[in-house]
Each structure stands twice: as C-alpha cells, then as structure tokens.
Amino acid sequence: MDKLITDSNLTSINFVIVSYFILLGLSHYLKLELFFLGFFRELMTIPFLLAQLIFLIIGIIYLLKNKSKTLTKVSVAALAISTIVTIGSFF
C-alpha cells in the first residue's frame, strides 16, 4: 500500500477531487443546466464525496507518517477545506 501512495499520486488525486467540487459549485453558481453536465453531476457526485473523505483520511495519515513535499501538504489542506465546505453545505 505504501508503494501506491506517493507524494505525486496523493497530490494529483487530491487536486482532481478539489477541482471537481470547484467546477460543481461554479456550474451551480452560473446556473448551467445542460443535459450532459447534469448527467455527469448525478453520476459522479456520490463517488467523489466518498473519495473526498477517504483520501482526506489517507492524506492525514500519510502526512503524519512520512516526510512530504509542500505541494502535498497544500493539496491535503485544500481537500480538508473542500470537505468542510461540502459537508457544511448539507446543513
């Protein structure tokens, strides 16, 4: 498992998840109601929510156990902020 989780892999995955939720919020803010956007939004939101929580936990554990690059720390922090905003939007 340690071989699969590297700085670059974790950073890439975290930024993809954060980018998805930024684009999701941006499409809601701009009121884009296109069929294919709605289709992908419905199809991908729950898996990205689960991945967001899982990779936040993995990222925190990785930061505690390993010496990591600054970009990895920034990506985990961005994922934490995204998680707080996303889960906070439910309440």
PDB file of C-alpha atoms in Angstrom:
ATOM      1  CA  MET A   1       0.000   0.000   0.000  1.00  0.00           C
ATOM      2  CA  ASP A   2       2.858   2.373   0.748  1.00  0.00           C
ATOM      3  CA  LYS A   3       4.171   1.907  -2.798  1.00  0.00           C
ATOM      4  CA  LEU A   4       0.846   3.031  -4.283  1.00  0.00           C
ATOM      5  CA  ILE A   5       0.554   6.183  -2.192  1.00  0.00           C
ATOM      6  CA  THR A   6       3.336   8.561  -3.138  1.00  0.00           C
ATOM      7  CA  ASP A   7       3.567  12.336  -2.921  1.00  0.00           C
ATOM      8  CA  SER A   8       2.747  12.814  -6.586  1.00  0.00           C
ATOM      9  CA  ASN A   9      -0.151  10.323  -6.609  1.00  0.00           C
ATOM     10  CA  LEU A  10      -1.728  11.774  -3.489  1.00  0.00           C
ATOM     11  CA  THR A  11      -1.293  15.339  -4.712  1.00  0.00           C
ATOM     12  CA  SER A  12      -2.819  14.563  -8.106  1.00  0.00           C
ATOM     13  CA  ILE A  13      -5.809  12.738  -6.657  1.00  0.00           C
ATOM     14  CA  ASN A  14      -6.448  15.475  -4.099  1.00  0.00           C
ATOM     15  CA  PHE A  15      -6.364  18.238  -6.694  1.00  0.00           C
ATOM     16  CA  VAL A  16      -8.692  16.288  -9.019  1.00  0.00           C
ATOM     17  CA  ILE A  17     -11.237  15.897  -6.220  1.00  0.00           C
ATOM     18  CA  VAL A  18     -10.977  19.554  -5.211  1.00  0.00           C
ATOM     19  CA  SER A  19     -11.263  20.633  -8.860  1.00  0.00           C
ATOM     20  CA  TYR A  20     -14.413  18.561  -9.311  1.00  0.00           C
ATOM     21  CA  PHE A  21     -16.140  20.263  -6.396  1.00  0.00           C
ATOM     22  CA  ILE A  22     -14.980  23.703  -7.527  1.00  0.00           C
ATOM     23  CA  LEU A  23     -16.394  23.047 -11.001  1.00  0.00           C
ATOM     24  CA  LEU A  24     -19.584  21.674  -9.453  1.00  0.00           C
ATOM     25  CA  GLY A  25     -20.034  24.827  -7.387  1.00  0.00           C
ATOM     26  CA  LEU A  26     -19.164  27.029 -10.338  1.00  0.00           C
ATOM     27  CA  SER A  27     -21.745  25.329 -12.561  1.00  0.00           C
ATOM     28  CA  HIS A  28     -24.351  25.821  -9.831  1.00  0.00           C
ATOM     29  CA  TYR A  29     -23.379  29.484  -9.380  1.00  0.00           C
ATOM     30  CA  LEU A  30     -23.562  30.136 -13.134  1.00  0.00           C
ATOM     31  CA  LYS A  31     -26.830  28.166 -13.357  1.00  0.00           C
ATOM     32  CA  LEU A  32     -25.598  25.928 -16.155  1.00  0.00           C
ATOM     33  CA  GLU A  33     -28.398  23.467 -16.890  1.00  0.00           C
ATOM     34  CA  LEU A  34     -27.061  21.352 -19.719  1.00  0.00           C
ATOM     35  CA  PHE A  35     -28.054  17.720 -20.049  1.00  0.00           C
ATOM     36  CA  PHE A  36     -24.560  16.246 -20.082  1.00  0.00           C
ATOM     37  CA  LEU A  37     -23.489  18.372 -17.095  1.00  0.00           C
ATOM     38  CA  GLY A  38     -26.490  17.193 -15.094  1.00  0.00           C
ATOM     39  CA  PHE A  39     -25.837  13.608 -16.143  1.00  0.00           C
ATOM     40  CA  PHE A  40     -22.200  13.671 -15.014  1.00  0.00           C
ATOM     41  CA  ARG A  41     -23.099  15.605 -11.865  1.00  0.00           C
ATOM     42  CA  GLU A  42     -25.575  12.913 -10.810  1.00  0.00           C
ATOM     43  CA  LEU A  43     -23.260  10.098 -11.836  1.00  0.00           C
ATOM     44  CA  MET A  44     -20.081  11.322 -10.148  1.00  0.00           C
ATOM     45  CA  THR A  45     -21.029  13.304  -7.037  1.00  0.00           C
ATOM     46  CA  ILE A  46     -21.517  10.419  -4.582  1.00  0.00           C
ATOM     47  CA  PRO A  47     -18.291   8.618  -5.594  1.00  0.00           C
ATOM     48  CA  PHE A  48     -16.375  11.899  -5.310  1.00  0.00           C
ATOM     49  CA  LEU A  49     -17.905  12.569  -1.880  1.00  0.00           C
ATOM     50  CA  LEU A  50     -16.747   9.162  -0.679  1.00  0.00           C
ATOM     51  CA  ALA A  51     -13.329   9.615  -2.292  1.00  0.00           C
ATOM     52  CA  GLN A  52     -13.043  13.025  -0.658  1.00  0.00           C
ATOM     53  CA  LEU A  53     -13.473  11.575   2.815  1.00  0.00           C
ATOM     54  CA  ILE A  54     -11.287   8.530   2.160  1.00  0.00           C
ATOM     55  CA  PHE A  55      -8.403  10.496   0.650  1.00  0.00           C
ATOM     56  CA  LEU A  56      -8.585  13.086   3.401  1.00  0.00           C
ATOM     57  CA  ILE A  57      -8.026  10.314   5.941  1.00  0.00           C
ATOM     58  CA  ILE A  58      -5.295   8.727   3.808  1.00  0.00           C
ATOM     59  CA  GLY A  59      -3.648  12.129   3.331  1.00  0.00           C
ATOM     60  CA  ILE A  60      -3.617  12.921   7.041  1.00  0.00           C
ATOM     61  CA  ILE A  61      -2.153   9.510   7.865  1.00  0.00           C
ATOM     62  CA  TYR A  62       0.427   9.928   5.087  1.00  0.00           C
ATOM     63  CA  LEU A  63       1.468  13.354   6.379  1.00  0.00           C
ATOM     64  CA  LEU A  64       1.860  12.039   9.908  1.00  0.00           C
ATOM     65  CA  LYS A  65       3.949   9.011   8.883  1.00  0.00           C
ATOM     66  CA  ASN A  66       6.090  10.387   6.052  1.00  0.00           C
ATOM     67  CA  LYS A  67       8.151  13.418   5.254  1.00  0.00           C
ATOM     68  CA  SER A  68       6.320  15.030   2.354  1.00  0.00           C
ATOM     69  CA  LYS A  69       6.631  17.896  -0.083  1.00  0.00           C
ATOM     70  CA  THR A  70       4.991  21.258   0.436  1.00  0.00           C
ATOM     71  CA  LEU A  71       2.647  20.705  -2.513  1.00  0.00           C
ATOM     72  CA  THR A  72       1.325  17.534  -0.884  1.00  0.00           C
ATOM     73  CA  LYS A  73       0.626  19.446   2.323  1.00  0.00           C
ATOM     74  CA  VAL A  74      -1.180  22.138   0.318  1.00  0.00           C
ATOM     75  CA  SER A  75      -3.273  19.524  -1.507  1.00  0.00           C
ATOM     76  CA  VAL A  76      -4.325  17.861   1.754  1.00  0.00           C
ATOM     77  CA  ALA A  77      -5.190  21.267   3.225  1.00  0.00           C
ATOM     78  CA  ALA A  78      -7.225  22.139   0.108  1.00  0.00           C
ATOM     79  CA  LEU A  79      -9.007  18.795   0.366  1.00  0.00           C
ATOM     80  CA  ALA A  80      -9.775  19.439   4.037  1.00  0.00           C
ATOM     81  CA  ILE A  81     -11.229  22.866   3.225  1.00  0.00           C
ATOM     82  CA  SER A  82     -13.225  21.378   0.357  1.00  0.00           C
ATOM     83  CA  THR A  83     -14.547  18.648   2.666  1.00  0.00           C
ATOM     84  CA  ILE A  84     -15.609  21.176   5.299  1.00  0.00           C
ATOM     85  CA  VAL A  85     -17.388  23.326   2.708  1.00  0.00           C
ATOM     86  CA  THR A  86     -19.015  20.350   1.004  1.00  0.00           C
ATOM     87  CA  ILE A  87     -20.288  18.702   4.171  1.00  0.00           C
ATOM     88  CA  GLY A  88     -21.221  22.104   5.588  1.00  0.00           C
ATOM     89  CA  SER A  89     -23.453  22.746   2.579  1.00  0.00           C
ATOM     90  CA  PHE A  90     -25.705  19.890   3.723  1.00  0.00           C
ATOM     91  CA  PHE A  91     -26.635  21.728   6.930  1.00  0.00           C
TER      92      PHE A  91
END
